């Protein structure tokens, strides 16, 4: 093991010269201790100890303080360059050291084909993995958490170094060969096939409905009605006594008229006739009264059973329902404008899975049930919304249940015969009141499977 304890630039050169021959023959781990040493001298001494060829331009300047133990010579050279905020670029068997601001002369375009990952996400990862040039000093002095103009300029320059070629699904990176090597290692780590998760959802509605109709409901036919008539003959037997006082039986064909009407169903039918039709028969209209005393019960029913597959970390959305037009009114400069905005109504399920190393599935789940209710007094819709948010951890194939999404709706409607339905006491025979109350509970069963 080599030991270098440098207090000034002169000691760097002396110790480096004494230990150069041994280092070149056997590049073993090094131990370096430098206090306020010239960075050029430390780089030259470290390169000689490791047996490396090094080239530096006049931009390499500054002082460093470091203490390294049991490090390989190449790693020590990189650490010294990093401490001086310098760019170290390997070209064959030699190293070129220059200031980061002069790295354009060593930079070039490097293309990385993308196989599985999202190129835009890889681009963001590459931008985060490289330091923002010329920004270390300003970052240490900026304590208010706001980005300075230099930081924004450095961030913009770094973003311009990475671009996505969508036609070939590739990343184009502009930088040095050393930076391209670092970028390639990062891309190889992230560009792997993502696991897929298949989600099966069962939406079940448990309804307990009670609909009650009490009263007398009157129904009327359209005006005018002209029934079909058909003339037929029937044989009529009669007993006749002749002049001699003997009786015998005779058959006489008697004409009859059959009338075919479109009668009202399930009602006590009545007929009102008026006027004369083309065949001399009167026009008719029908009315009927139905006494209501009905009660209906509901049961559970399957509303939907969708299946969807998504990549881990990406959101899957299941929307069961439709859009409801909602008018919105805006006023600008004394001008009122009414526009139509469509809002989602029904069942909305959002599922974001993540497959863990042990095979479990951690999922973020959002369920929402919204139903529109028209308010006649406002001439607009009111939305009843029920939602639930949770994060769960399940085994592959295990089912989770979301329940308790309970809603209750009650409505009342009145139908009556004009004028007659408004009469006191007797008006009850000419009107019908319908009261409906619906209690429903929505249950959602979710089963996820990891696809190989």
Coordinates of C-alpha atoms in Angstrom, one line a residue:
X1 CA 0.0 0.0 0.0
X2 CA 1.3 3.5 -0.9
X3 CA 1.0 6.4 1.5
X4 CA 1.2 10.0 0.3
X5 CA 0.8 12.8 2.9
X6 CA 0.9 16.1 1.0
X7 CA 1.2 19.5 2.8
X8 CA 2.1 21.6 -0.2
X9 CA 2.8 21.3 -3.9
X10 CA 6.5 20.6 -3.3
X11 CA 5.9 17.6 -1.2
X12 CA 3.6 16.2 -3.8
X13 CA 6.3 16.2 -6.5
X14 CA 8.9 14.7 -4.1
X15 CA 6.8 11.9 -2.8
X16 CA 5.4 11.1 -6.2
X17 CA 8.9 10.8 -7.7
X18 CA 10.1 8.5 -4.9
X19 CA 7.1 6.1 -5.2
X20 CA 6.6 6.2 -8.9
X21 CA 8.6 3.1 -9.8
X22 CA 6.9 0.9 -7.3
X23 CA 3.4 2.0 -8.3
X24 CA 3.9 1.4 -12.0
X25 CA 5.1 -2.2 -11.3
X26 CA 2.3 -3.0 -8.9
X27 CA -0.9 -0.8 -9.0
X28 CA -2.2 -1.7 -5.5
X29 CA -4.7 0.3 -3.5
X30 CA -3.5 3.7 -2.5
X31 CA -3.8 5.9 0.6
X32 CA -3.6 9.7 -0.1
X33 CA -3.9 12.6 2.4
X34 CA -3.8 16.1 1.0
X35 CA -4.4 19.4 2.7
X36 CA -5.0 22.5 0.5
X37 CA -2.9 21.0 -2.3
X38 CA -2.7 22.2 -5.9
X39 CA -5.1 20.1 -7.9
X40 CA -2.8 19.9 -10.9
X41 CA 0.0 18.5 -8.7
X42 CA -2.3 16.0 -7.0
X43 CA -3.6 14.8 -10.4
X44 CA -0.1 14.3 -11.8
X45 CA 1.1 12.5 -8.7
X46 CA -1.9 10.2 -8.6
X47 CA -1.5 9.4 -12.3
X48 CA 2.2 8.6 -11.9
X49 CA 1.4 6.3 -8.9
X50 CA -1.2 4.5 -11.0
X51 CA 0.9 4.4 -14.1
X52 CA -1.6 6.4 -16.2
X53 CA -1.0 8.9 -18.9
X54 CA -2.7 12.2 -18.2
X55 CA -3.2 15.4 -20.3
X56 CA -4.3 18.7 -18.7
X57 CA -5.0 22.1 -20.3
X58 CA -4.5 25.5 -18.7
X59 CA -8.1 25.5 -17.4
X60 CA -7.2 23.0 -14.7
X61 CA -6.7 25.1 -11.6
X62 CA -7.7 25.2 -7.9
X63 CA -6.9 23.6 -4.6
X64 CA -8.2 20.4 -3.0
X65 CA -8.2 18.7 0.4
X66 CA -8.9 15.0 0.6
X67 CA -8.1 11.9 2.6
X68 CA -8.4 8.5 0.8
X69 CA -7.7 5.0 2.1
X70 CA -7.6 1.7 0.2
X71 CA -8.8 3.1 -3.2
X72 CA -7.8 1.9 -6.6
X73 CA -5.6 4.3 -8.6
X74 CA -8.2 4.9 -11.3
X75 CA -10.9 5.6 -8.7
X76 CA -8.5 8.0 -6.8
X77 CA -7.9 9.9 -10.1
X78 CA -11.7 10.3 -10.6
X79 CA -12.2 11.4 -7.0
X80 CA -9.5 14.1 -7.2
X81 CA -11.0 15.4 -10.5
X82 CA -14.4 15.4 -9.0
X83 CA -13.2 17.3 -5.9
X84 CA -11.8 20.0 -8.2
X85 CA -15.1 20.1 -10.3
X86 CA -13.1 18.9 -13.3
X87 CA -14.1 16.7 -16.2
X88 CA -12.0 13.4 -16.5
X89 CA -12.3 11.8 -19.9
X90 CA -10.6 8.5 -20.8
X91 CA -9.4 8.2 -24.3
X92 CA -7.7 4.8 -24.9
X93 CA -5.0 4.3 -22.3
X94 CA -4.8 8.0 -21.5
X95 CA -6.9 10.5 -19.5
X96 CA -7.7 14.0 -20.5
X97 CA -8.6 16.5 -17.7
X98 CA -10.3 19.8 -18.4
X99 CA -12.7 22.2 -16.9
X100 CA -16.4 21.3 -17.2
X101 CA -17.1 24.4 -19.1
X102 CA -14.7 23.4 -21.9
X103 CA -16.1 19.9 -22.3
X104 CA -17.7 20.6 -25.7
X105 CA -14.5 19.8 -27.5
X106 CA -14.6 16.3 -26.1
X107 CA -18.4 15.8 -26.5
X108 CA -20.3 14.0 -29.2
X109 CA -23.7 12.4 -29.9
X110 CA -24.4 8.9 -28.5
X111 CA -27.5 6.9 -29.4
X112 CA -29.1 4.4 -27.0
X113 CA -31.8 2.1 -28.4
X114 CA -34.7 1.7 -25.9
X115 CA -36.3 -1.8 -25.7
X116 CA -38.9 -1.7 -23.0
X117 CA -39.1 1.5 -20.9
X118 CA -40.8 4.7 -21.7
X119 CA -38.3 7.0 -23.5
X120 CA -39.7 10.1 -21.9
X121 CA -39.2 8.7 -18.4
X122 CA -35.7 7.6 -19.2
X123 CA -34.9 11.1 -20.4
X124 CA -36.0 12.6 -17.1
X125 CA -33.9 10.1 -15.3
X126 CA -30.8 10.9 -17.3
X127 CA -31.3 14.7 -16.7
X128 CA -31.5 14.0 -12.9
X129 CA -28.4 11.8 -12.9
X130 CA -26.0 14.4 -14.2
X131 CA -24.9 17.5 -12.2
X132 CA -25.9 20.9 -13.4
X133 CA -22.7 22.5 -14.6
X134 CA -21.5 25.6 -12.9
X135 CA -24.2 25.4 -10.3
X136 CA -22.5 24.0 -7.2
X137 CA -21.3 27.3 -5.8
X138 CA -24.6 29.1 -6.4
X139 CA -26.6 26.1 -5.0
X140 CA -24.7 26.3 -1.7
X141 CA -25.3 30.0 -1.4
X142 CA -29.0 29.9 -2.2
X143 CA -30.9 29.1 1.0
X144 CA -34.3 30.5 0.2
X145 CA -35.4 27.4 -1.9
X146 CA -35.9 29.5 -5.1
X147 CA -34.2 28.7 -8.4
X148 CA -31.7 31.3 -9.5
X149 CA -31.3 32.4 -13.1
X150 CA -28.1 30.4 -13.3
X151 CA -29.8 27.3 -12.1
X152 CA -32.6 27.6 -14.6
X153 CA -30.1 28.2 -17.4
X154 CA -28.0 25.2 -16.4
X155 CA -31.2 23.0 -16.2
X156 CA -32.2 24.1 -19.6
X157 CA -28.8 23.4 -21.1
X158 CA -28.9 19.9 -19.6
X159 CA -32.3 19.2 -21.0
X160 CA -31.1 20.1 -24.5
X161 CA -28.4 17.4 -24.2
X162 CA -30.9 14.6 -24.2
X163 CA -33.6 14.1 -26.8
X164 CA -36.0 11.3 -27.8
X165 CA -36.2 9.9 -31.3
X166 CA -39.6 8.4 -31.4
X167 CA -39.3 6.9 -34.9
X168 CA -36.5 4.6 -33.8
X169 CA -37.5 4.5 -30.1
X170 CA -34.0 5.8 -29.1
X171 CA -32.4 8.3 -26.8
X172 CA -29.8 10.7 -28.2
X173 CA -27.4 11.9 -25.6
X174 CA -24.8 14.6 -26.3
X175 CA -21.8 14.4 -24.0
X176 CA -18.4 13.0 -23.5
X177 CA -17.5 9.3 -23.8
X178 CA -17.2 9.1 -20.0
X179 CA -20.7 10.6 -19.6
X180 CA -22.1 8.3 -22.2
X181 CA -20.7 5.3 -20.3
X182 CA -22.4 6.5 -17.2
X183 CA -25.6 7.1 -19.1
X184 CA -25.5 3.7 -20.7
X185 CA -25.2 2.0 -17.3
X186 CA -28.2 3.9 -16.0
X187 CA -30.2 3.0 -19.2
X188 CA -29.3 -0.7 -18.9
X189 CA -30.5 -0.6 -15.3
X190 CA -33.9 1.0 -16.0
X191 CA -34.6 -0.4 -19.5
X192 CA -36.1 -3.8 -18.3
X193 CA -39.5 -5.4 -19.0
X194 CA -42.1 -4.1 -16.6
X195 CA -44.5 -6.5 -15.0
X196 CA -48.1 -6.4 -16.0
X197 CA -51.1 -6.7 -13.7
X198 CA -54.5 -7.9 -14.8
X199 CA -57.4 -6.5 -12.8
X200 CA -60.9 -8.1 -12.7
X201 CA -63.6 -6.0 -11.2
X202 CA -67.1 -7.0 -10.3
X203 CA -69.6 -4.3 -9.5
X204 CA -72.7 -5.5 -7.6
X205 CA -75.6 -3.4 -6.6
X206 CA -77.6 -4.5 -3.6
X207 CA -81.0 -2.8 -4.0
X208 CA -83.7 -2.6 -1.4
X209 CA -86.4 -0.7 -3.2
X210 CA -90.0 0.0 -2.0
X211 CA -92.4 1.5 -4.5
X212 CA -95.9 2.2 -3.4
X213 CA -98.9 3.5 -5.4
X214 CA -102.1 4.3 -3.7
X215 CA -105.2 6.0 -5.2
X216 CA -107.3 6.0 -8.3
X217 CA -105.5 6.6 -11.6
X218 CA -107.6 7.6 -14.6
X219 CA -106.5 6.8 -18.2
X220 CA -107.9 8.3 -21.4
X221 CA -107.7 7.3 -25.0
X222 CA -106.7 9.5 -27.9
X223 CA -109.5 11.5 -29.7
X224 CA -111.3 10.6 -31.8
X225 CA -111.5 6.8 -31.9
X226 CA -113.5 5.1 -34.6
X227 CA -113.9 1.4 -33.9
X228 CA -114.1 -1.2 -36.7
X229 CA -117.5 -2.7 -37.4
X230 CA -118.3 -5.9 -39.2
X231 CA -121.8 -7.2 -40.2
X232 CA -122.5 -10.9 -39.8
X233 CA -125.6 -13.1 -39.8
X234 CA -126.6 -15.6 -37.2
X235 CA -129.4 -18.3 -37.6
X236 CA -132.2 -17.6 -35.2
X237 CA -134.7 -20.4 -34.4
X238 CA -138.3 -19.5 -33.8
X239 CA -141.7 -21.3 -33.4
X240 CA -144.4 -20.3 -35.8
X241 CA -148.2 -21.2 -35.6
X242 CA -149.9 -21.4 -39.0
X243 CA -153.6 -20.7 -39.9
X244 CA -154.6 -24.2 -39.1
X245 CA -153.3 -24.0 -35.6
X246 CA -150.3 -26.2 -36.1
X247 CA -146.9 -25.0 -34.8
X248 CA -143.5 -25.6 -36.5
X249 CA -139.9 -24.4 -36.2
X250 CA -138.3 -21.9 -38.6
X251 CA -134.7 -20.6 -38.9
X252 CA -134.2 -17.0 -39.8
X253 CA -130.9 -15.2 -40.6
X254 CA -130.6 -12.2 -38.4
X255 CA -127.9 -9.5 -39.2
X256 CA -125.6 -8.5 -36.4
X257 CA -122.8 -5.9 -36.1
X258 CA -119.6 -6.8 -34.4
X259 CA -117.5 -3.9 -33.0
X260 CA -113.7 -4.2 -32.5
X261 CA -112.3 -1.6 -30.0
X262 CA -108.7 -1.1 -28.7
X263 CA -109.8 -1.3 -25.1
X264 CA -107.8 0.0 -22.2
X265 CA -106.0 -2.7 -20.4
X266 CA -106.2 -3.2 -16.6
X267 CA -108.8 -0.6 -16.2
X268 CA -112.6 -0.3 -15.6
X269 CA -113.6 0.7 -19.1
X270 CA -116.1 3.4 -20.0
X271 CA -117.2 4.8 -23.4
X272 CA -118.4 8.2 -24.4
X273 CA -119.9 8.6 -28.0
X274 CA -120.3 11.7 -30.0
X275 CA -120.9 12.8 -33.6
X276 CA -121.2 10.6 -36.7
X277 CA -118.6 9.0 -38.7
X278 CA -118.5 8.2 -42.5
X279 CA -120.5 5.0 -42.0
X280 CA -123.1 6.7 -39.8
X281 CA -121.7 5.4 -36.5
X282 CA -120.6 7.7 -33.7
X283 CA -117.1 8.5 -32.7
X284 CA -115.9 7.2 -29.4
X285 CA -113.3 7.8 -26.7
X286 CA -112.5 5.6 -23.7
X287 CA -111.7 6.2 -20.1
X288 CA -110.8 3.9 -17.3
X289 CA -110.0 3.9 -13.6
X290 CA -107.4 1.7 -12.0
X291 CA -107.1 1.3 -8.3
X292 CA -103.4 1.1 -7.3
X293 CA -102.1 -0.7 -4.3
X294 CA -98.7 -2.1 -5.4
X295 CA -95.5 -2.9 -3.5
X296 CA -92.3 -4.0 -5.3
X297 CA -89.1 -5.4 -3.8
X298 CA -85.6 -5.4 -5.4
X299 CA -82.7 -7.8 -5.2
X300 CA -78.9 -7.8 -5.9
X301 CA -77.8 -7.6 -9.5
X302 CA -74.5 -7.5 -11.3
X303 CA -74.0 -4.1 -12.9
X304 CA -70.7 -4.7 -14.6
X305 CA -67.7 -7.1 -14.8
X306 CA -64.9 -5.4 -16.6
X307 CA -61.3 -6.7 -17.0
X308 CA -58.3 -4.5 -17.7
X309 CA -54.5 -5.0 -17.8
X310 CA -51.9 -2.3 -17.0
X311 CA -48.2 -2.0 -16.4
X312 CA -47.1 -1.6 -12.8
X313 CA -46.8 2.0 -11.7
X314 CA -49.3 3.1 -14.3
X315 CA -53.0 3.9 -13.6
X316 CA -55.8 1.8 -15.0
X317 CA -59.2 3.6 -15.3
X318 CA -62.6 1.8 -15.5
X319 CA -65.5 4.2 -16.2
X320 CA -69.0 2.7 -16.2
X321 CA -71.6 5.3 -17.0
X322 CA -71.9 8.4 -19.2
X323 CA -71.7 12.1 -19.4
X324 CA -74.5 14.5 -18.2
X325 CA -74.8 17.9 -19.9
X326 CA -74.7 20.7 -17.3
X327 CA -75.3 24.3 -18.3
X328 CA -72.9 26.9 -17.0
X329 CA -73.6 30.7 -17.1
X330 CA -70.8 33.2 -17.3
X331 CA -71.1 37.0 -17.5
X332 CA -68.5 39.2 -19.3
X333 CA -68.9 42.9 -19.9
X334 CA -72.7 42.7 -19.2
X335 CA -73.0 39.9 -21.7
X336 CA -74.4 36.6 -20.3
X337 CA -73.2 33.4 -22.1
X338 CA -74.6 30.0 -21.4
X339 CA -72.4 27.0 -22.3
X340 CA -72.8 23.3 -21.9
X341 CA -70.3 21.4 -19.8
X342 CA -70.3 17.6 -19.6
X343 CA -69.7 15.9 -16.3
X344 CA -68.9 12.2 -15.7
X345 CA -71.7 10.2 -14.0
X346 CA -71.7 6.6 -13.0
X347 CA -68.9 4.4 -11.5
X348 CA -65.3 5.4 -11.8
X349 CA -62.5 3.1 -10.7
X350 CA -58.8 4.1 -10.6
X351 CA -56.3 1.4 -9.9
X352 CA -52.5 1.9 -9.7
X353 CA -50.6 -1.4 -8.9
X354 CA -47.0 -2.0 -8.0
X355 CA -45.5 -5.5 -7.8
X356 CA -43.2 -6.0 -4.8
X357 CA -40.1 -8.3 -4.7
X358 CA -42.0 -10.9 -2.7
X359 CA -44.8 -11.2 -5.3
X360 CA -47.3 -9.2 -3.4
X361 CA -49.3 -6.4 -5.1
X362 CA -49.5 -3.0 -3.5
X363 CA -52.2 -0.9 -5.1
X364 CA -53.7 2.5 -4.8
X365 CA -57.4 2.4 -5.3
X366 CA -60.0 5.2 -5.9
X367 CA -63.6 4.4 -6.4
X368 CA -66.3 7.0 -7.1
X369 CA -70.0 6.6 -7.6
X370 CA -71.9 9.7 -8.8
X371 CA -75.6 9.9 -9.9
X372 CA -77.3 13.0 -11.3
X373 CA -80.6 14.2 -9.9
X374 CA -82.5 16.8 -11.8
X375 CA -83.8 19.7 -9.6
X376 CA -86.8 21.2 -11.3
X377 CA -86.8 24.4 -9.3
X378 CA -83.2 25.1 -10.3
X379 CA -83.5 23.7 -13.8
X380 CA -80.2 22.0 -13.2
X381 CA -78.7 18.7 -12.1
X382 CA -77.5 17.9 -8.6
X383 CA -74.8 15.2 -8.4
X384 CA -74.8 12.7 -5.5
X385 CA -71.2 11.5 -5.1
X386 CA -69.9 8.6 -3.0
X387 CA -66.2 7.8 -3.1
X388 CA -63.5 5.8 -1.3
X389 CA -59.7 5.9 -1.4
X390 CA -57.4 3.3 0.0
X391 CA -54.0 1.7 -0.5
X392 CA -53.8 -2.1 0.0
X393 CA -51.3 -4.9 -0.2
X394 CA -52.6 -8.2 -1.5
X395 CA -51.3 -11.6 -2.7
X396 CA -51.5 -12.5 -6.3
X397 CA -55.1 -13.6 -7.0
X398 CA -56.4 -12.3 -3.7
X399 CA -59.7 -10.4 -3.8
X400 CA -60.5 -7.2 -2.0
X401 CA -64.0 -5.9 -1.4
X402 CA -65.0 -2.2 -1.3
X403 CA -68.5 -1.7 0.3
X404 CA -70.5 0.8 2.2
X405 CA -71.2 3.0 -0.8
X406 CA -74.8 3.4 0.3
X407 CA -77.3 5.8 -1.3
X408 CA -80.9 6.6 -0.6
X409 CA -83.3 8.3 -3.0
X410 CA -86.9 9.2 -2.4
X411 CA -89.4 10.7 -5.0
X412 CA -93.1 11.6 -5.1
X413 CA -95.2 12.2 -8.1
X414 CA -98.9 13.2 -8.6
X415 CA -101.1 12.6 -11.6
X416 CA -104.7 13.7 -11.8
X417 CA -107.6 14.5 -14.0
X418 CA -107.8 18.2 -14.6
X419 CA -110.3 20.0 -12.4
X420 CA -111.9 16.8 -11.2
X421 CA -108.7 15.9 -9.3
X422 CA -108.8 19.2 -7.4
X423 CA -112.2 18.6 -6.0
X424 CA -112.4 18.2 -2.2
X425 CA -113.2 14.6 -1.0
X426 CA -114.3 13.4 -4.4
X427 CA -111.0 14.5 -6.0
X428 CA -109.3 11.5 -4.4
X429 CA -111.1 9.3 -7.0
X430 CA -109.5 11.3 -9.9
X431 CA -105.9 11.5 -8.8
X432 CA -103.0 9.2 -8.1
X433 CA -100.0 9.7 -5.8
X434 CA -96.8 7.6 -6.3
X435 CA -94.1 7.6 -3.6
X436 CA -90.8 5.7 -4.4
X437 CA -87.9 5.2 -2.0
X438 CA -84.8 3.4 -3.2
X439 CA -81.9 2.3 -0.9
X440 CA -78.9 0.9 -2.7
X441 CA -75.5 -0.3 -1.6
X442 CA -72.7 -0.7 -4.1
X443 CA -70.0 -3.4 -3.6
X444 CA -66.9 -3.7 -5.8
X445 CA -64.8 -6.9 -5.8
X446 CA -61.3 -6.4 -7.2
X447 CA -59.0 -9.4 -8.0
X448 CA -55.5 -8.7 -9.4
X449 CA -53.1 -11.2 -11.1
X450 CA -49.5 -10.7 -12.0
X451 CA -48.9 -11.7 -15.6
X452 CA -45.6 -13.4 -16.6

